[in-house]
Amino acid sequence: MTITYKQLAYEQRCQISALKKSVCSQREIAEIIGTSQFTVSRELARNTANVDIGTGKHKAK
């Protein structure tokens, strides 16, 4: 059995960022964007969800 992985789209990262700011739980965010809670957790831990929604560009670290 082969496990396949799929990267999150930029729009999904923006959604995670916006939903986290609106105080949604990781479980709620996962249900909304259609991924697992663990995917959301990893994305938040990596800080890749830290994007500038207004310009469509990632923030510099």
PDB file of C-alpha atoms in Angstrom:
ATOM      1  CA  MET A   1       0.000   0.000   0.000  1.00  0.00           C
ATOM      2  CA  THR A   2       1.488   3.320  -1.104  1.00  0.00           C
ATOM      3  CA  ILE A   3       0.790   6.504   0.811  1.00  0.00           C
ATOM      4  CA  THR A   4       0.460   9.575  -1.378  1.00  0.00           C
ATOM      5  CA  TYR A   5       1.015  13.107  -0.176  1.00  0.00           C
ATOM      6  CA  LYS A   6      -0.446  16.294  -1.565  1.00  0.00           C
ATOM      7  CA  GLN A   7       0.795  19.793  -0.816  1.00  0.00           C
ATOM      8  CA  LEU A   8      -1.632  22.437   0.340  1.00  0.00           C
ATOM      9  CA  ALA A   9      -2.563  25.048  -2.233  1.00  0.00           C
ATOM     10  CA  TYR A  10      -1.711  28.673  -1.549  1.00  0.00           C
ATOM     11  CA  GLU A  11      -5.431  29.412  -1.137  1.00  0.00           C
ATOM     12  CA  GLN A  12      -5.688  26.711   1.547  1.00  0.00           C
ATOM     13  CA  ARG A  13      -2.760  28.276   3.420  1.00  0.00           C
ATOM     14  CA  CYS A  14      -4.519  31.642   3.256  1.00  0.00           C
ATOM     15  CA  GLN A  15      -7.709  30.043   4.563  1.00  0.00           C
ATOM     16  CA  ILE A  16      -5.845  28.420   7.453  1.00  0.00           C
ATOM     17  CA  SER A  17      -4.298  31.758   8.362  1.00  0.00           C
ATOM     18  CA  ALA A  18      -7.607  33.629   8.217  1.00  0.00           C
ATOM     19  CA  LEU A  19      -9.534  30.951  10.109  1.00  0.00           C
ATOM     20  CA  LYS A  20      -6.877  30.743  12.821  1.00  0.00           C
ATOM     21  CA  LYS A  21      -7.121  34.517  13.295  1.00  0.00           C
ATOM     22  CA  SER A  22     -10.897  34.143  13.667  1.00  0.00           C
ATOM     23  CA  VAL A  23     -10.251  31.719  16.564  1.00  0.00           C
ATOM     24  CA  CYS A  24     -11.385  28.512  14.856  1.00  0.00           C
ATOM     25  CA  SER A  25     -10.045  25.259  16.255  1.00  0.00           C
ATOM     26  CA  GLN A  26      -7.710  23.101  14.183  1.00  0.00           C
ATOM     27  CA  ARG A  27     -10.479  20.526  13.845  1.00  0.00           C
ATOM     28  CA  GLU A  28     -12.919  23.159  12.525  1.00  0.00           C
ATOM     29  CA  ILE A  29     -10.321  24.493  10.083  1.00  0.00           C
ATOM     30  CA  ALA A  30      -9.619  20.971   8.812  1.00  0.00           C
ATOM     31  CA  GLU A  31     -13.320  20.326   8.187  1.00  0.00           C
ATOM     32  CA  ILE A  32     -13.726  23.639   6.341  1.00  0.00           C
ATOM     33  CA  ILE A  33     -10.768  23.188   3.979  1.00  0.00           C
ATOM     34  CA  GLY A  34     -11.224  19.440   3.562  1.00  0.00           C
ATOM     35  CA  THR A  35      -7.984  18.133   5.074  1.00  0.00           C
ATOM     36  CA  SER A  36      -7.031  16.277   8.218  1.00  0.00           C
ATOM     37  CA  GLN A  37      -6.504  17.971  11.559  1.00  0.00           C
ATOM     38  CA  PHE A  38      -2.885  16.784  11.469  1.00  0.00           C
ATOM     39  CA  THR A  39      -2.282  18.588   8.171  1.00  0.00           C
ATOM     40  CA  VAL A  40      -3.554  21.834   9.705  1.00  0.00           C
ATOM     41  CA  SER A  41      -1.449  21.248  12.815  1.00  0.00           C
ATOM     42  CA  ARG A  42       1.718  20.713  10.759  1.00  0.00           C
ATOM     43  CA  GLU A  43       1.005  23.772   8.631  1.00  0.00           C
ATOM     44  CA  LEU A  44       0.592  25.983  11.699  1.00  0.00           C
ATOM     45  CA  ALA A  45       3.704  24.528  13.340  1.00  0.00           C
ATOM     46  CA  ARG A  46       5.775  25.294  10.236  1.00  0.00           C
ATOM     47  CA  ASN A  47       4.432  28.864  10.130  1.00  0.00           C
ATOM     48  CA  THR A  48       3.857  28.499   6.413  1.00  0.00           C
ATOM     49  CA  ALA A  49       0.284  29.590   7.024  1.00  0.00           C
ATOM     50  CA  ASN A  50       1.728  32.995   7.937  1.00  0.00           C
ATOM     51  CA  VAL A  51       0.897  34.728   4.656  1.00  0.00           C
ATOM     52  CA  ASP A  52      -0.134  38.217   3.688  1.00  0.00           C
ATOM     53  CA  ILE A  53      -3.644  37.691   2.381  1.00  0.00           C
ATOM     54  CA  GLY A  54      -3.914  41.221   0.978  1.00  0.00           C
ATOM     55  CA  THR A  55      -1.044  41.052  -1.529  1.00  0.00           C
ATOM     56  CA  GLY A  56      -0.936  37.351  -2.289  1.00  0.00           C
ATOM     57  CA  LYS A  57       2.714  37.115  -1.230  1.00  0.00           C
ATOM     58  CA  HIS A  58       4.365  35.270   1.636  1.00  0.00           C
ATOM     59  CA  LYS A  59       5.723  37.410   4.445  1.00  0.00           C
ATOM     60  CA  ALA A  60       9.479  37.547   4.784  1.00  0.00           C
ATOM     61  CA  LYS A  61      10.874  35.846   7.849  1.00  0.00           C
TER      62      LYS A  61
END
